[in-house]
Each structure stands twice: as C-alpha cells, then as structure tokens.
mmCIF file of C-alpha atoms and ligand atoms in Angstrom:
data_model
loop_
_atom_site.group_PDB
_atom_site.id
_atom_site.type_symbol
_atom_site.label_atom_id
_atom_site.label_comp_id
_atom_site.label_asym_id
_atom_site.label_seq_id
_atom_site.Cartn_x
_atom_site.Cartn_y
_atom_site.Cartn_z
ATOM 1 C CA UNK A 408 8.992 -8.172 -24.689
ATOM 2 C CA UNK A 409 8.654 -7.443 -21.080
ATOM 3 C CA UNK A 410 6.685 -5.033 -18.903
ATOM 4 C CA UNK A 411 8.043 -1.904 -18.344
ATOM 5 C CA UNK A 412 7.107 -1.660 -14.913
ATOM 6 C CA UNK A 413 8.670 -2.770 -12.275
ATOM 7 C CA UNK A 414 8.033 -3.555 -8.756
ATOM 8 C CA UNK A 415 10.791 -3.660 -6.315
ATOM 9 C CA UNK A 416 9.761 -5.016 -2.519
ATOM 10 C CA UNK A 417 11.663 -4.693 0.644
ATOM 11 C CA UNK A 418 10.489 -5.674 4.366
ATOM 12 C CA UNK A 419 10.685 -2.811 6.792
ATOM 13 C CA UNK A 420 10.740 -2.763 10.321
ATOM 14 C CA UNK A 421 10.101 -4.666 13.527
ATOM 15 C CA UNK A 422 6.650 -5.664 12.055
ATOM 16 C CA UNK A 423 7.809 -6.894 8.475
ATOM 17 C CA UNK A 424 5.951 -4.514 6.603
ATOM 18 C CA UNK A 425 5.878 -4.699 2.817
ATOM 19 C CA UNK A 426 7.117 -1.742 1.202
ATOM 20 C CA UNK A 427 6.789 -1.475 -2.580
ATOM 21 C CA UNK A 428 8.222 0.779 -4.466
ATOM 22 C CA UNK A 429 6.596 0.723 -7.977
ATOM 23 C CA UNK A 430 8.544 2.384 -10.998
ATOM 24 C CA UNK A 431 7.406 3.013 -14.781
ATOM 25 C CA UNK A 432 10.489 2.712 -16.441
ATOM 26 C CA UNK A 433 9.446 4.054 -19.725
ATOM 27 C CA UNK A 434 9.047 7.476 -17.594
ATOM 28 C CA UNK A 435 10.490 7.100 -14.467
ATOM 29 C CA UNK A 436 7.461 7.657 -12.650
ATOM 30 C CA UNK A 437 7.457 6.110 -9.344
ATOM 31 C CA UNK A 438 5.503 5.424 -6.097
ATOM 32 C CA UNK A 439 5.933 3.733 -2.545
ATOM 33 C CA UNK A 440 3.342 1.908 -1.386
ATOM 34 C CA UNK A 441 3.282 1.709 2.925
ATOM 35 C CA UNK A 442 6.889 3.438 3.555
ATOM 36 C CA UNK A 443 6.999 2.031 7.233
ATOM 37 C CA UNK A 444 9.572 2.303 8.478
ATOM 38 C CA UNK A 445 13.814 1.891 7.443
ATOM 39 C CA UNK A 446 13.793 5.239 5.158
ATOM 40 C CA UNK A 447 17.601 4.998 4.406
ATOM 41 C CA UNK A 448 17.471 1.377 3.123
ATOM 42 C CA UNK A 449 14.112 2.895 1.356
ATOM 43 C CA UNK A 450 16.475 5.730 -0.090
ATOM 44 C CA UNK A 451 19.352 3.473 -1.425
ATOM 45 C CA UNK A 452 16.497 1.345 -3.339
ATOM 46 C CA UNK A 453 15.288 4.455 -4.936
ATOM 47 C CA UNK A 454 18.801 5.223 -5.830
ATOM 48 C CA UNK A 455 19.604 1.380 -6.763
ATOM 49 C CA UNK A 456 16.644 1.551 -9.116
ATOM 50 C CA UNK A 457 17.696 4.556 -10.953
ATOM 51 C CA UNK A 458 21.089 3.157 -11.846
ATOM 52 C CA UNK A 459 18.845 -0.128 -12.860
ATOM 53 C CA UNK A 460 17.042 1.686 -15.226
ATOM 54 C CA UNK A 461 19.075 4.589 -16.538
ATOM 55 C CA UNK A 462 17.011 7.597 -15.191
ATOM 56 C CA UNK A 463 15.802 9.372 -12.198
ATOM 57 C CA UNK A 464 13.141 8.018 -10.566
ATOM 58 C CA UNK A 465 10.115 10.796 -9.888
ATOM 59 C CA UNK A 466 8.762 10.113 -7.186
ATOM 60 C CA UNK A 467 5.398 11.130 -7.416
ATOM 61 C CA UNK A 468 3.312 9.205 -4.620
ATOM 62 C CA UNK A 469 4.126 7.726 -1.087
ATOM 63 C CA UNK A 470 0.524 5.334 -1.099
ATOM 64 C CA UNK A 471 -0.328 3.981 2.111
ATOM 65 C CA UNK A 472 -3.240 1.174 2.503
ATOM 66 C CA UNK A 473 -4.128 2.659 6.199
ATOM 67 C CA UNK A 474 -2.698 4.539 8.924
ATOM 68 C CA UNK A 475 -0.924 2.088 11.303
ATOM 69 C CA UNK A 476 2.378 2.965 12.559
ATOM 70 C CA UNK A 477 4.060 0.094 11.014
ATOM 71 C CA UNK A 478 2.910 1.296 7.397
ATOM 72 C CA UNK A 479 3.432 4.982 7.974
ATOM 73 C CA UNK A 480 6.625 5.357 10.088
ATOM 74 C CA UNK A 481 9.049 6.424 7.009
ATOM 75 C CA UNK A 482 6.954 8.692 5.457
ATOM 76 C CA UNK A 483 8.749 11.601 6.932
ATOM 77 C CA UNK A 484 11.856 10.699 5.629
ATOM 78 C CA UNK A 485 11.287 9.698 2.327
ATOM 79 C CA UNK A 486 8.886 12.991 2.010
ATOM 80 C CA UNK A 487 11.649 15.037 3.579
ATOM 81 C CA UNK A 488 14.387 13.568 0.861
ATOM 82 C CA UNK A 489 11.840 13.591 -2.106
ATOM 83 C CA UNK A 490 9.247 16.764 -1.288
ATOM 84 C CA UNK A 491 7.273 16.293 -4.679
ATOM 85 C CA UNK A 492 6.094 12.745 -3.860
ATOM 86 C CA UNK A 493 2.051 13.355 -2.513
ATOM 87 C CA UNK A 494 1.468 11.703 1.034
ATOM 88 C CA UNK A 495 -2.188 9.997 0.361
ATOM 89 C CA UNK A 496 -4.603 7.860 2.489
ATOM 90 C CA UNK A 497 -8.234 7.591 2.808
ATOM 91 C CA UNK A 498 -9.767 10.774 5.039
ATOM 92 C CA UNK A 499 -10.831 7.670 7.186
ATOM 93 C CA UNK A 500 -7.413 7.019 8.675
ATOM 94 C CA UNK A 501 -6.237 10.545 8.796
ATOM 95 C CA UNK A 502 -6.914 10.283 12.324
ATOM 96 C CA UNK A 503 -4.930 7.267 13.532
ATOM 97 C CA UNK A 504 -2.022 8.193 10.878
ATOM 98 C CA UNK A 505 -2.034 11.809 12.498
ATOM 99 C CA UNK A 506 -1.878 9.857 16.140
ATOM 100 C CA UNK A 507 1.655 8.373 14.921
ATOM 101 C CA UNK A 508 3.431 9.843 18.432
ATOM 102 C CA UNK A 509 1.389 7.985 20.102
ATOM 103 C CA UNK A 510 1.020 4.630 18.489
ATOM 104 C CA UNK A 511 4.593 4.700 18.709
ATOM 105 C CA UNK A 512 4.380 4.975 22.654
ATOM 106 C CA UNK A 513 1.992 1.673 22.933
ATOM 107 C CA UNK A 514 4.267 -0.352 21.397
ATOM 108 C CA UNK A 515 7.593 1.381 23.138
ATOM 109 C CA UNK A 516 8.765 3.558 19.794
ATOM 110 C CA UNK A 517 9.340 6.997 19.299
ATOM 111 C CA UNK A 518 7.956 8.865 16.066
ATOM 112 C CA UNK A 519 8.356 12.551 14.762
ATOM 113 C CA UNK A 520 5.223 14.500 14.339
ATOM 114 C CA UNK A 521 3.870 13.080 10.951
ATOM 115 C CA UNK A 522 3.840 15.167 7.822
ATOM 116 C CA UNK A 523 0.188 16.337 6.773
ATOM 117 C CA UNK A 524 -1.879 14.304 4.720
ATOM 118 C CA UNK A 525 -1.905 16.092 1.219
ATOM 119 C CA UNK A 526 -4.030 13.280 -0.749
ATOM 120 C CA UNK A 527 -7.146 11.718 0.378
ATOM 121 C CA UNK A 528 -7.692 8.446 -1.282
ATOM 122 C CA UNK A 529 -11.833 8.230 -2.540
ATOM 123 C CA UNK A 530 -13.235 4.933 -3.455
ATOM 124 C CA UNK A 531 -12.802 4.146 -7.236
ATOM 125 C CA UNK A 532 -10.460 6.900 -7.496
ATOM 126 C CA UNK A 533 -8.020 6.196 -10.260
ATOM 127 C CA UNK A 534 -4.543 7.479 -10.214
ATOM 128 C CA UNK A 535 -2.352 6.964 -13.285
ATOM 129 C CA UNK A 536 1.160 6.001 -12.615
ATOM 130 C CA UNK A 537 3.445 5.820 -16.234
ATOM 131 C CA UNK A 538 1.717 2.994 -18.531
ATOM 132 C CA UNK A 539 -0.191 1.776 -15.214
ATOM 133 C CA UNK A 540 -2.866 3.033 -13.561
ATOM 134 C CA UNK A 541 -4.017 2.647 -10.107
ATOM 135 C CA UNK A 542 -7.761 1.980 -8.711
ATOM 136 C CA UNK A 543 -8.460 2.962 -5.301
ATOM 137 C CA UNK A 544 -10.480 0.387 -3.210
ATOM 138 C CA UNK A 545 -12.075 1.029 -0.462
ATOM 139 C CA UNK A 546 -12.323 -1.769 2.186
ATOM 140 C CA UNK A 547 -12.685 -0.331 5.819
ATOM 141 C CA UNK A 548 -12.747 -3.008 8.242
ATOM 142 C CA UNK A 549 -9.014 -3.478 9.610
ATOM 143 C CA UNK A 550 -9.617 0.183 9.989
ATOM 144 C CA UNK A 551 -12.193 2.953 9.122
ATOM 145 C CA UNK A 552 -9.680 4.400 6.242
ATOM 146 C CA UNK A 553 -8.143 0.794 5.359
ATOM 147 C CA UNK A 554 -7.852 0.866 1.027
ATOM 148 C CA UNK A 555 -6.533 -1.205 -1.191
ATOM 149 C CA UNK A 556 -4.851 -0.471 -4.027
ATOM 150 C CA UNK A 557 -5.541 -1.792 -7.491
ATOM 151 C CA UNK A 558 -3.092 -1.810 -10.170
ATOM 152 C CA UNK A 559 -4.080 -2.306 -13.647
ATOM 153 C CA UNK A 560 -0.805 -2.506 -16.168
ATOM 154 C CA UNK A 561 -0.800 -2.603 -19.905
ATOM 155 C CA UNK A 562 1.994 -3.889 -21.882
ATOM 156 C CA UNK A 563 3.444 -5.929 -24.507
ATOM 157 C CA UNK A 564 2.425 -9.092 -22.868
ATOM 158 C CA UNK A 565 -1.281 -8.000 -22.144
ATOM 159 C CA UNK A 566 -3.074 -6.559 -19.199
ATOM 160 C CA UNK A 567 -1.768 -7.318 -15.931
ATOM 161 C CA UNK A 568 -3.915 -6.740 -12.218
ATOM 162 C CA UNK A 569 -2.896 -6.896 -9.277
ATOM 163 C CA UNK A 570 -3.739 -5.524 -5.498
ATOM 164 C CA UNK A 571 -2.222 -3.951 -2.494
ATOM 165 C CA UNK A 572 -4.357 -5.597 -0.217
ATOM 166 C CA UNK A 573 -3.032 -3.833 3.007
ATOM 167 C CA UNK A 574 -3.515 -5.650 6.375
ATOM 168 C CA UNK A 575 -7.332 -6.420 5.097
ATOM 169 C CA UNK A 576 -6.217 -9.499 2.756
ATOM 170 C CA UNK A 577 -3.547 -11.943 3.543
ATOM 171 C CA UNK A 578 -2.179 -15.170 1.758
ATOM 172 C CA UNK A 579 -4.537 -17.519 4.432
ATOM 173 C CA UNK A 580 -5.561 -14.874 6.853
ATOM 174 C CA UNK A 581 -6.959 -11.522 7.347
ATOM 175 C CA UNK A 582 -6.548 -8.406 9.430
ATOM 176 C CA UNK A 583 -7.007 -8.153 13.205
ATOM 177 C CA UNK A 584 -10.117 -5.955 14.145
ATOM 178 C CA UNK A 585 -9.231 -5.353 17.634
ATOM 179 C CA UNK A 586 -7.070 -1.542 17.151
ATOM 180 C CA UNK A 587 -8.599 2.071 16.801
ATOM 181 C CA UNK A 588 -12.554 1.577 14.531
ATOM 182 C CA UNK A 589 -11.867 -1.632 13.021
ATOM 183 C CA UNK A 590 -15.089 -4.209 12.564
ATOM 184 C CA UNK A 591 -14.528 -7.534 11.745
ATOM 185 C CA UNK A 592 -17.892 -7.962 10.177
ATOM 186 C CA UNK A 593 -17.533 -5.363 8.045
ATOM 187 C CA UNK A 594 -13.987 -6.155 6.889
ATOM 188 C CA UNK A 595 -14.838 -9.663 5.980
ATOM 189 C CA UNK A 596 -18.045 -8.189 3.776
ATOM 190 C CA UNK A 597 -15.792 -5.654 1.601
ATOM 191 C CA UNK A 598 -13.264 -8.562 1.437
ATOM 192 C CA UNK A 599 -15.953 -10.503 -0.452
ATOM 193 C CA UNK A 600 -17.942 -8.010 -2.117
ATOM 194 C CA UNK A 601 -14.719 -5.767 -3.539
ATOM 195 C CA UNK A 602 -11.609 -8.298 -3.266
ATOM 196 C CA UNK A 603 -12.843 -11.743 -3.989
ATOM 197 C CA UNK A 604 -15.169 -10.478 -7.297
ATOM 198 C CA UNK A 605 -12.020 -9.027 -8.591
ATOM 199 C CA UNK A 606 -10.730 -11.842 -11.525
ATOM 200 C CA UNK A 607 -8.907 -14.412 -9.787
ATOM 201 C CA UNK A 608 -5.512 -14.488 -11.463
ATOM 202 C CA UNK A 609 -5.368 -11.056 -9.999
ATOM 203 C CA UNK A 610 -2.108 -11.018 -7.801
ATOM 204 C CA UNK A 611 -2.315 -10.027 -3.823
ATOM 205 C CA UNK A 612 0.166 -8.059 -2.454
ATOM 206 C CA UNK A 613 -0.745 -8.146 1.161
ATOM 207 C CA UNK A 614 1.103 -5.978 3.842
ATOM 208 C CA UNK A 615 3.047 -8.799 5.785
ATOM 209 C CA UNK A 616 3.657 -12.089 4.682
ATOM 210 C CA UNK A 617 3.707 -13.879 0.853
ATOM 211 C CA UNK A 618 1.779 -12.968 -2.067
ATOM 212 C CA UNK A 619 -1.296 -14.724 -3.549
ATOM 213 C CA UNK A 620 -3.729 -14.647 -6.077
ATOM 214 C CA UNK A 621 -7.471 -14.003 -5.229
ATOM 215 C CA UNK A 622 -8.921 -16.999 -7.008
ATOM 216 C CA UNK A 623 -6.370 -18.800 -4.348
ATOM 217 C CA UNK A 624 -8.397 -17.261 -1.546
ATOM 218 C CA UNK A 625 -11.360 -17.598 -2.124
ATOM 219 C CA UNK A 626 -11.669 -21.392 -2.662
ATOM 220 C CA UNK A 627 -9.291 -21.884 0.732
ATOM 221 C CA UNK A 628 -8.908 -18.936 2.651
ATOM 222 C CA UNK A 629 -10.273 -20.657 6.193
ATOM 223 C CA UNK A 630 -12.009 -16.955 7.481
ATOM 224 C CA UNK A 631 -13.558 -16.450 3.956
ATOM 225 C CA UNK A 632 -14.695 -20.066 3.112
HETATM 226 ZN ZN1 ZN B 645 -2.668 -2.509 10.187
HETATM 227 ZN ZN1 ZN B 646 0.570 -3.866 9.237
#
C-alpha cells in the first residue's frame, strides 16, 4: 500500500523557488512550505489537490525555511484566501521577512506590507502534520533565521525522512552568504553538524534546483568535501 501523504511541488517566480505543498490525505491536513511567489497558480493546486483526493484540504501551516523575498512573496495571498493556515519562521528572520517592501525594491519588485509572523519556528520543535510529523532544524548561516524542515512519515511501507533544506543545502552547492546576517562559516558548520549526520537515504528538498539525498552530499558535495 502506498503513503498517504503526498507532496505536490511547483516552481514559483522569477527566482524558481520551490514551493511544496504537503497534504495528509487520510485527514486533509495540509501545509506550504516557502509560498513565494504565484499565489493563484498556488490556489488552483490547493483546489486541484482536493478534487485528487476527495476532501478539503485544511490548510493549517504556510512553513517558510527563511525570510527572503523569493520564499515569502505569496504568503499574503494564500493567508488572505485560507486565514486558518499559521504564518511561521524562525524569530531570526522576522526581521528581513518583515523588510519584504523593501527587498522587493533592490531587486525592482513591488510587495504589500507582509502579514505578521504568528509562529516562530524553535530548534527541535516538532509540529505534527496528519500521520507525519515535522522537526524543526535550525541552521542559520544563509541567514540568521534560515531552518530546515524535517519530515518524518510513517506508513504502510515504513518510515520515510526527508528535509526542506531551504537555500542552506543544495543538490552540489550551498547558499550565498553575502545578503542581510548570513556567515558562510557558520552555515557550512550546521550543514555538517545538523544536515549531513542526518541518515543518508534521507531525501533533500532544497529551495531551487533538483532534489538529493544527504548521503549523496556528503561524499561529493565540492563546498562540503
Ligand atoms: Zn535565500
Ligand atoms: Zn531562495
């Protein structure tokens, strides 16, 4: 039998950002991870996704890994069309993901005032999501606040992990440290002291770009090797 959860990923925006939107569908319980941008193409996959499974879809969470405009811009929106669904990030980034307006401006785009933070992610925090249940990492670096997010999912077929890795982890790469508190020292530390001791068949889910696996990284990742 198959897993009962599903995860459903669409690119958003002029920076590619990976937008997950992960549903129990025992319960309908759902959650966005990094809304950034596109909200109505967000929307219709919500909608798409109840008519896939038979139900409405609660959303309960909009999860972002940090506070740069390119994983925040939607937020709004979605929060505006589903006001039950908890805007969360780490207290670390509340600052840059409250300065929306004006990361907009740098790079020539206009925001609305963000929606307040109503969640602050805290290291080993565990949220449960329907039959899965989420781990909070923290792994400041690309930015003071940057988390990722750990998913641990029971089912028929045994116990699945995975990890939101954010713009800290990427198939190959890792985050820039040149925007608002990042340190690149520090990021590659957490990398290996809370990514690459996770078990490596645990799938990476980075913010741009392909998936991986962390065993995969850490024998040929060039900036961790
Ligand atoms: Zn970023
Ligand atoms: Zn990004």
């Amino acid at each position: 039998m198959k897993s009962s959860f599903l995860d459903r990923k669409i690119v958003v925006g002029p920076f590619q950002c990976n937008c997950h939107l992960l549903v129990c569908s025992e319960t309908g319980e759902a959650a966005l991870v990094d809304p950034g941008d596109d909200a109505a193409r967000i929307l219709e996959l919500v909608k798409k996704t109840e008519s896939e499974i038979g139900k409405p879809l609660q959303l309960k969470w909009l999860l972002h890994t940090h506070g740069h405009l390119d994983h925040i811009g939607a937020t709004g929106a979605i929060k505006a069309a589903h006001p039950m669904a908890k805007i969360a990030i780490h207290e670390g980034d509340e600052f840059i993901y409250n300065m929306l307006k004006k990361q907009g401006e740098l790079f020539g785009l206009k925001y609305d005032e963000p929606r307040a933070v109503e969640h602050r992610l805290n290291h080993e925090e565990e949220i449960q999501l329907g039959r899965a249940k989420f781990t909070v990492v923290h792994t400041p670096g690309h930015s003071p606040g940057s988390a990722c997010l750990r998913m641990h999912e029971s089912s028929d077929i045994g116990v699945q992990e995975s990890l939101f890795s954010g713009d800290t982890l990427f198939q190959a790469s890792v985050g820039r440290t040149d925007l608002w508190g990042a340190d690149g020292p520090q990021m590659i530390r957490m990398i290996q002291d809370r990514i690459l001791t996770l078990d490596g068949d645990t799938a990476v889910h980075p913010g741009h770009g392909p998936s991986t696996r962390v065993g995969v990284e850490k024998t040929s990742n060039p900036f961790l090797i």
